[in-house]
Coordinates of C-alpha atoms and ligand atoms in Angstrom, one line a residue:
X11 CA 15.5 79.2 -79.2
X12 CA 12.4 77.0 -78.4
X13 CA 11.4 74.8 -81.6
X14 CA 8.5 72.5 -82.2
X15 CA 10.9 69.6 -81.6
X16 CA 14.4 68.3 -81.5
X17 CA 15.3 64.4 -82.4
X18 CA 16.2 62.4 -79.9
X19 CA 19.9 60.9 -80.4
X20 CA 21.2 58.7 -78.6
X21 CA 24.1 58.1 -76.9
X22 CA 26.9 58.3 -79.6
X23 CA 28.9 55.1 -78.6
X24 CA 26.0 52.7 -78.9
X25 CA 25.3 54.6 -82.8
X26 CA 28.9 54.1 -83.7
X27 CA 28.7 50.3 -82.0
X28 CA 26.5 49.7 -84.6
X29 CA 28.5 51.5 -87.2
X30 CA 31.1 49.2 -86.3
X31 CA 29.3 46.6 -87.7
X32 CA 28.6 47.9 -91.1
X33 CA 32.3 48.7 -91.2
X34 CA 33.1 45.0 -90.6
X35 CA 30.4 43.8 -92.8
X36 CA 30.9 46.6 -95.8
X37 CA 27.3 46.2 -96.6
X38 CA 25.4 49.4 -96.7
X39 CA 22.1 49.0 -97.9
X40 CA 20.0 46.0 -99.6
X41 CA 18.2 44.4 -96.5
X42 CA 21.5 43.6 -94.6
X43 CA 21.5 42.4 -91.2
X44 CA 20.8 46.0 -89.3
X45 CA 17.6 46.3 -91.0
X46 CA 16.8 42.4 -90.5
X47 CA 17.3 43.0 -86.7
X48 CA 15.4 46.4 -86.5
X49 CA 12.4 45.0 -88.5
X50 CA 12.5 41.7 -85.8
X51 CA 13.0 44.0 -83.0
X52 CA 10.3 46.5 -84.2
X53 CA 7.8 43.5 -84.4
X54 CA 8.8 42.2 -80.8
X55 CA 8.2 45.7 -79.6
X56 CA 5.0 46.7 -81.5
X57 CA 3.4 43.0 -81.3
X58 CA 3.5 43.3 -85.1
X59 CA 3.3 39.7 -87.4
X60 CA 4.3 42.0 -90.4
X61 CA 6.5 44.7 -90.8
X62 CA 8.7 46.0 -93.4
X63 CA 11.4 48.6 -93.1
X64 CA 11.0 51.5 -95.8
X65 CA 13.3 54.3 -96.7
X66 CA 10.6 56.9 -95.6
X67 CA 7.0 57.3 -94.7
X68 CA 6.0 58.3 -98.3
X69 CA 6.9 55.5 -100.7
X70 CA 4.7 53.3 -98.4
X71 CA 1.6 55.3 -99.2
X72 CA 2.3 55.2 -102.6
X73 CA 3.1 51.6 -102.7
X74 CA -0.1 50.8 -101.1
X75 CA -2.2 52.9 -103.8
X76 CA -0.1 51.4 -106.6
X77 CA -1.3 48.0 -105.0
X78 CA -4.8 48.8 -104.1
X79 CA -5.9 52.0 -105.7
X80 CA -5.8 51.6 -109.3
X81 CA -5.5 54.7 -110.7
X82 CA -9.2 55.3 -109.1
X83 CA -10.8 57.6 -106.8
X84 CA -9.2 57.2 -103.3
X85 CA -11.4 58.8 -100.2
X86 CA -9.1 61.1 -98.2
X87 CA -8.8 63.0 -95.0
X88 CA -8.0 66.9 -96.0
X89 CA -6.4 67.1 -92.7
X90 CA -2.9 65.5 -93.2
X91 CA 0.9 66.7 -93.8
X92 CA 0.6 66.8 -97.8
X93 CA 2.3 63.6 -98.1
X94 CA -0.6 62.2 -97.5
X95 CA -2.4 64.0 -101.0
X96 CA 0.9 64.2 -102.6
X97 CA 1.3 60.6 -102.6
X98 CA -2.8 60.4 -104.7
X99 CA -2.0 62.6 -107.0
X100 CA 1.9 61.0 -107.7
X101 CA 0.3 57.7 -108.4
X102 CA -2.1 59.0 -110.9
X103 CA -5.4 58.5 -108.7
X104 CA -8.3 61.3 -107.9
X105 CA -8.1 62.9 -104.3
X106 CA -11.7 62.5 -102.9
X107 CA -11.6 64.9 -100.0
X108 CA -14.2 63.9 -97.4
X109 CA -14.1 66.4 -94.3
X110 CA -12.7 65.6 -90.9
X111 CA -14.6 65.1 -87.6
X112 CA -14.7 68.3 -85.9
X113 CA -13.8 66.9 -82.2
X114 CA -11.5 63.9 -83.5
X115 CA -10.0 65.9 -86.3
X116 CA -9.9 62.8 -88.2
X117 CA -11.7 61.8 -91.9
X118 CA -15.6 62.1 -90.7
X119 CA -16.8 58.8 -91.2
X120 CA -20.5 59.6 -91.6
X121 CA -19.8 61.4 -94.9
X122 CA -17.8 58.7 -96.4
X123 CA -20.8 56.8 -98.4
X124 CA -22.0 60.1 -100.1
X125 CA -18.2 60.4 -101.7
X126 CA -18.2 57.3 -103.1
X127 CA -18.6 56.5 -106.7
X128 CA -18.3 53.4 -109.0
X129 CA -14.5 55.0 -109.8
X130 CA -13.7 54.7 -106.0
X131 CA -11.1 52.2 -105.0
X132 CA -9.9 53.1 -101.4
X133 CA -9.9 54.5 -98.5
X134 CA -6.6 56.6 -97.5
X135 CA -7.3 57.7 -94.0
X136 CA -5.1 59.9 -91.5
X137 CA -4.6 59.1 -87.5
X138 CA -3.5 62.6 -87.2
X139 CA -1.3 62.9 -84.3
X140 CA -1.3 59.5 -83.3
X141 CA -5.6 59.9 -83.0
X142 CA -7.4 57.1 -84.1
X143 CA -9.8 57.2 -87.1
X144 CA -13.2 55.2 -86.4
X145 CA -11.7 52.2 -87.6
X146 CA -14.8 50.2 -87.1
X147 CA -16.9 52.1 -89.2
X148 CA -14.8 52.9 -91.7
X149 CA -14.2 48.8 -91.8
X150 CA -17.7 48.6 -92.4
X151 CA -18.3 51.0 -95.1
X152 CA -14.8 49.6 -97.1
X153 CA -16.1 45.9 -96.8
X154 CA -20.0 47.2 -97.9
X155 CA -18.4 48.6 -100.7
X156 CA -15.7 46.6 -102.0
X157 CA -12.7 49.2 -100.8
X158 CA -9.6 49.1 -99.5
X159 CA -8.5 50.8 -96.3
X160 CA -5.2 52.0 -96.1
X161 CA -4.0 53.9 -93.0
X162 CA -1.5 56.6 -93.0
X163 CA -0.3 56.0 -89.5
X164 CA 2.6 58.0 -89.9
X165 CA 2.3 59.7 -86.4
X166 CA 1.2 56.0 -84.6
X167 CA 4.6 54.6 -83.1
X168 CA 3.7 52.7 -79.9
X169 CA -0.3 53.6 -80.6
X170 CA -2.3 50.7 -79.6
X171 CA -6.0 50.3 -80.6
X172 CA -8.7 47.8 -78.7
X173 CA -5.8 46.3 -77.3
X174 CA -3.1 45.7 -80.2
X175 CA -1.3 48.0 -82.5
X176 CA -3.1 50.2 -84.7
X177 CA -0.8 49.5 -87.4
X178 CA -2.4 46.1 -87.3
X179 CA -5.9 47.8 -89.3
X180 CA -6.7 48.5 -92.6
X181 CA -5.3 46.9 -95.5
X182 CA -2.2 48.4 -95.1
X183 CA -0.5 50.9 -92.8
X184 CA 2.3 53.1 -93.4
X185 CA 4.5 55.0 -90.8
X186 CA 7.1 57.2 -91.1
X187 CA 10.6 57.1 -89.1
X188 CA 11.5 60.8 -90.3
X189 CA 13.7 62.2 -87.7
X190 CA 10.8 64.8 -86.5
X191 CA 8.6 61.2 -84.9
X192 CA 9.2 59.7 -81.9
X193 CA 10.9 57.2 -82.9
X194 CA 13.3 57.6 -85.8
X195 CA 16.0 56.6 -88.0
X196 CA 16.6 59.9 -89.8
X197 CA 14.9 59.3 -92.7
X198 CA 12.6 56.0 -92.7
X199 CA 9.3 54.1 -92.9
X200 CA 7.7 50.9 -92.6
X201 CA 4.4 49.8 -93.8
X202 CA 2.5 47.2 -92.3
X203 CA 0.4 44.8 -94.3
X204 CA -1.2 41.2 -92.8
X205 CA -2.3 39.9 -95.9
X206 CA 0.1 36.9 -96.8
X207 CA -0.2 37.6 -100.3
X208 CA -0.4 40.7 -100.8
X209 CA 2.8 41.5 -98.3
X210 CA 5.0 39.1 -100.8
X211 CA 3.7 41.4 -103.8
X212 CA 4.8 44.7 -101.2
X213 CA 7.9 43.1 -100.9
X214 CA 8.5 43.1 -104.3
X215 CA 7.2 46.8 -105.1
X216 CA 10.0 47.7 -102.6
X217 CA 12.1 46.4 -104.5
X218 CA 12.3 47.0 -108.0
X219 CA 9.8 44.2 -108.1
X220 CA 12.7 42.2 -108.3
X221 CA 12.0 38.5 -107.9
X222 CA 14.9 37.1 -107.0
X223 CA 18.6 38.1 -108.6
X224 CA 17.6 38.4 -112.2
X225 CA 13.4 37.8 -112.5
X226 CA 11.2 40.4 -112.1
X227 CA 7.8 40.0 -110.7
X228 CA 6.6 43.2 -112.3
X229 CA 7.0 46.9 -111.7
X230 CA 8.5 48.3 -108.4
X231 CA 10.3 50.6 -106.7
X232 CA 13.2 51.6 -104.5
X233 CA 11.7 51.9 -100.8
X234 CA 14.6 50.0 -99.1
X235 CA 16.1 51.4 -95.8
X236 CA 20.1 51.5 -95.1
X237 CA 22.1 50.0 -93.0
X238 CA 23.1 53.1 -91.3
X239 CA 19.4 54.3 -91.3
X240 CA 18.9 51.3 -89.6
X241 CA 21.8 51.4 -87.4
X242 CA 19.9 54.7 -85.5
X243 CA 17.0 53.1 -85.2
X244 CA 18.8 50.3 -83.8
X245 CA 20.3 52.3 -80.8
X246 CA 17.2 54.5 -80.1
X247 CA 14.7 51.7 -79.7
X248 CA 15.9 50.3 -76.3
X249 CA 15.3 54.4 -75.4
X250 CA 11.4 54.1 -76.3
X251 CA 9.8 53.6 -72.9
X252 CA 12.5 56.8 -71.8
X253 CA 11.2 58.7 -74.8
X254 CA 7.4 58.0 -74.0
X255 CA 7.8 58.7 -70.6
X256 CA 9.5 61.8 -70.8
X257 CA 7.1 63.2 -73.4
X258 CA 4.1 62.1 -71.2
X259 CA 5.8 64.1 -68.1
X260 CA 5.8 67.1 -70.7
X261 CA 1.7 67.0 -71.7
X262 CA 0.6 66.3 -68.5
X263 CA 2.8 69.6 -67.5
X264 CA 0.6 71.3 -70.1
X265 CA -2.6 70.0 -69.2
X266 CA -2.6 70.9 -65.6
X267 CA -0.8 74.6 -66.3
X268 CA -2.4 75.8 -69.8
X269 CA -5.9 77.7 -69.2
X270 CA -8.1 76.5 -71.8
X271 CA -10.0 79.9 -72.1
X272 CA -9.1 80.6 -76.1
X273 CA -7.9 77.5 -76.8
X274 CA -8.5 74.0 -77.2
X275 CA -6.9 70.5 -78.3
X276 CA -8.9 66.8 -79.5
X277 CA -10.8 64.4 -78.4
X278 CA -9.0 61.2 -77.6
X279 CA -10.3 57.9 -79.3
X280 CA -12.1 55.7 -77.4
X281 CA -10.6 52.2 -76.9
X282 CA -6.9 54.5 -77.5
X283 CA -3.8 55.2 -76.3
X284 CA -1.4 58.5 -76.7
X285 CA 1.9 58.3 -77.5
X286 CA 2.6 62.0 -76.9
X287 CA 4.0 62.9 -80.7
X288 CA 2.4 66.3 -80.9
X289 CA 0.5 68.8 -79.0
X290 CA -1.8 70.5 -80.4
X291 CA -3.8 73.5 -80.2
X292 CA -6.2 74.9 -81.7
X293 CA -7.4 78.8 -80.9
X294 CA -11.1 79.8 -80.6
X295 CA -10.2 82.0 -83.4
X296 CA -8.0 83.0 -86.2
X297 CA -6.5 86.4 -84.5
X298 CA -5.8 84.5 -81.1
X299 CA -3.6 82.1 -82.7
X300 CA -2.2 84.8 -85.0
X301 CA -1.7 86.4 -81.6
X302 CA -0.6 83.5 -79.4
X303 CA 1.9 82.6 -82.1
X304 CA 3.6 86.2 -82.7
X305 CA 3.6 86.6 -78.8
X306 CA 5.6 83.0 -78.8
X307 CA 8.0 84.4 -81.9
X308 CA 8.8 87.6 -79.4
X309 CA 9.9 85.2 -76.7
X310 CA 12.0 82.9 -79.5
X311 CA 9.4 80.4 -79.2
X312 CA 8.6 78.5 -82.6
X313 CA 5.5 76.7 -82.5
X314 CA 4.3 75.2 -86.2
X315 CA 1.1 75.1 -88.3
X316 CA 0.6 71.5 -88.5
X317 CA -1.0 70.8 -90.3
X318 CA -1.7 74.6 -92.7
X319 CA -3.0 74.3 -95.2
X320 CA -6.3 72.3 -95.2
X321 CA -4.8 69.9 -98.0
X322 CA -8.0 70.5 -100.5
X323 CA -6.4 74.1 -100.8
X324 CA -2.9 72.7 -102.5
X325 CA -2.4 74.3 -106.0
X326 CA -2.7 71.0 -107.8
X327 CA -6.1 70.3 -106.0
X328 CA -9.0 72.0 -107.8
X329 CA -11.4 74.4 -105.3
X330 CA -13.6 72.2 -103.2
X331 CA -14.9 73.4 -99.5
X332 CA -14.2 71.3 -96.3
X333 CA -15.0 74.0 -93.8
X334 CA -14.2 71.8 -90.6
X335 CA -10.6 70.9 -91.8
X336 CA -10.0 74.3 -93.1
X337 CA -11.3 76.3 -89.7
X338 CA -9.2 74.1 -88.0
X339 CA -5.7 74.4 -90.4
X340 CA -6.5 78.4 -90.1
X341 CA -6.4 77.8 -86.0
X342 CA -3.6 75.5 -84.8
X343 CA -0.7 75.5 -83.4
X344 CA 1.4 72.8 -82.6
X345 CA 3.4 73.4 -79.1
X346 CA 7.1 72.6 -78.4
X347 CA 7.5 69.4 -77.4
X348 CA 10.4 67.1 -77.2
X349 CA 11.8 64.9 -74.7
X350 CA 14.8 67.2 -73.7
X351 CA 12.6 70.1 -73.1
X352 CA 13.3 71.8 -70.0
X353 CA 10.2 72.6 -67.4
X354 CA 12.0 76.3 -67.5
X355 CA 11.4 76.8 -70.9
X356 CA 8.0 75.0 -71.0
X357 CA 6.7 77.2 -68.2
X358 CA 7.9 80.3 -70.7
X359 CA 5.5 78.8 -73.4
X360 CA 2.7 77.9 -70.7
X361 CA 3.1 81.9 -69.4
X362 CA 3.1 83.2 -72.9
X363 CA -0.2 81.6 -73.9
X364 CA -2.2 82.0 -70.4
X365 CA -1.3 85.7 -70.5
X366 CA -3.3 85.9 -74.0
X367 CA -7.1 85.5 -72.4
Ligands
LIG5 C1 0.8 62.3 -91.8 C2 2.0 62.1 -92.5 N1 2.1 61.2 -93.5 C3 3.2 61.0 -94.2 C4 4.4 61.6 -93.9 C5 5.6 61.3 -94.7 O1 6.6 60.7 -94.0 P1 8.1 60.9 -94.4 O2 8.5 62.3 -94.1 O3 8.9 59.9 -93.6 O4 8.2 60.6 -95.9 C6 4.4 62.5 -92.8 C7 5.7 63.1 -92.4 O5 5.9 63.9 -91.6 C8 3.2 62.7 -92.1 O6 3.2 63.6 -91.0

């Protein structure tokens, strides 16, 4: 069986090294030393001021929109994993679905302004698959307006944009550490935020808003990350450069050997780097990658839909057209790819899809 991915472990005597430590220390969770190290490490790595170790990639979105949003309107990219929606409607705000560029397959800047109203509060924008959005416009339209810009970068481990990391834009960025990214700790998050203020006021929201032992600051939440989350993280990070690399071998393999006849994939951002987290396709139509992906199931090949469906089509959304995101959800595929992936069975998904044109 070929699946979309497989998490990287790594080796188990530098996990249970760590382990070691929380057996020593007996402290499991609530910001012990493992996640103090990982968050220092992770900012070394990334070139990051700010970063703060979450429990997932979810809670960060919604602790951004229950900073920024104010139960408003927030402008969204329909092309996203539903997190990205679900997280809107959990914190009471109004998805503003604004369609996605059709070569970048991220939120279309140029239709932003016409989607704004005086209930608007933010900007919640996707770089899917590690592909920047047009951060400079949509700078431009937040500060003209008076918005916030908060990136779900969920995809963006080791993305670097004009020359730092892209977790360094927007207002705030999230990213998530599920165990399906590149880099992972199981479950796990961080979000990244370089206002001085407002990150002691995201500190608190991670934390039951808990301002010191027996003060609260206000309302807040549990987004902490454990010990033992932290602990994997730990002992895959010095693994990164490995990770990258290999991936990087994988999609240049599938660059040189795919035929591009009924298929295609997205345009790189400018000023951008890949990290290699996905590959995807999409078909020049519906029945190829119907086709393409029956003809993979045959061969116990299992690509996935990401990201089906177009997220304006969710049962709690009400019925609004974005025909770009939705021709696209209805055509892709995302290939295996994973750093253990043999070239054997890579060549089996390469021969399966050229033999479809
Ligand atoms: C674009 C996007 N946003 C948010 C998330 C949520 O992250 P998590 O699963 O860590 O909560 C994901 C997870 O896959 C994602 O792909």
């Amino acid at each position: 069986m070929i699946p979309v991915t497989k998490s990287f472990l790594p080796p188990i005597d530098v996990y249970t090294d760590y382990l070691k430590k929380v057996w020593d220390k007996k402290i499991m969770t609530n910001r012990g030393d493992l996640v103090l190290e990982l968050e220092s490490k992770l900012k070394d790595y990334l070139n990051l001021n700010h970063l703060l170790c979450t429990n997932n990639g979810t809670i960060p979105i919604q602790i951004a929109l229950k900073l920024f949003a104010n139960g408003g309107e927030v402008i969204t990219t329909p092309f996203s994993y539903v997190a990205t929606t679900a997280a809107i409607e959990w914190e009471k705000c109004t998805p503003v679905f604004v369609d996605i560029n059709p070569d970048y397959w991220t939120i279309d800047e140029t239709k932003i302004e016409d989607a704004i109203t005086d209930k608007t509060t933010c900007i919640l924008a996707t770089h899917v698959f590690g592909n920047a959005c047009n951060i400079e416009a949509i700078n431009k339209i937040a500060k003209q307006n008076n918005l916030r810009v908060i990136y779900d970068a969920a995809h963006c481990f080791g993305v670097d944009y004009n020359g730092q990391s892209i977790f360094n834009y927007g207002d705030i960025s999230t990213c998530s550490f599920h165990a399906t990214k590149i880099f992972h700790t199981a479950e796990g998050g961080a979000l990244i935020c370089n206002d001085k203020d407002k990150s002691e006021e995201v500190f608190a929201l991670h934390n039951f808003g808990h301002k010191g032992k027996l003060e609260y600051s206000g309302l807040g939440i549990n987004a902490k990350m454990s010990e033992l989350s932290a602990a994997m993280g730990l002992s895959i990070l010095p693994d990164m450069s490995l990770i990258i690399k290999g991936r990087k071998k994988i999609v240049d393999y599938y660059n040189k050997n795919l035929n591009f006849a009924c298929f295609n994939t997205f345009k790189l951002r400018e000023n951008s780097n890949s990290n290699y987290s996905y590959y995807p396709l999409v078909f020049n139509s519906k029945e190829y990658r119907e086709k393409a992906e029956y003809q993979l199931n045959l061969k116990q090949i299992f690509p996935r839909r990401y990201f089906f469906p177009s997220l304006n089509h969710l049962p709690y959304i009400g019925d609004i057209s974005m025909p770009v995101s939705e021709s696209i959800s209805e055509r892709i595929l995302c290939l295996p790819l994973y750093h253990s992936l043999s070239e054997q069975d890579q060549v089996l998904v390469i021969n399966t899809l050229n033999s479809l044109s």
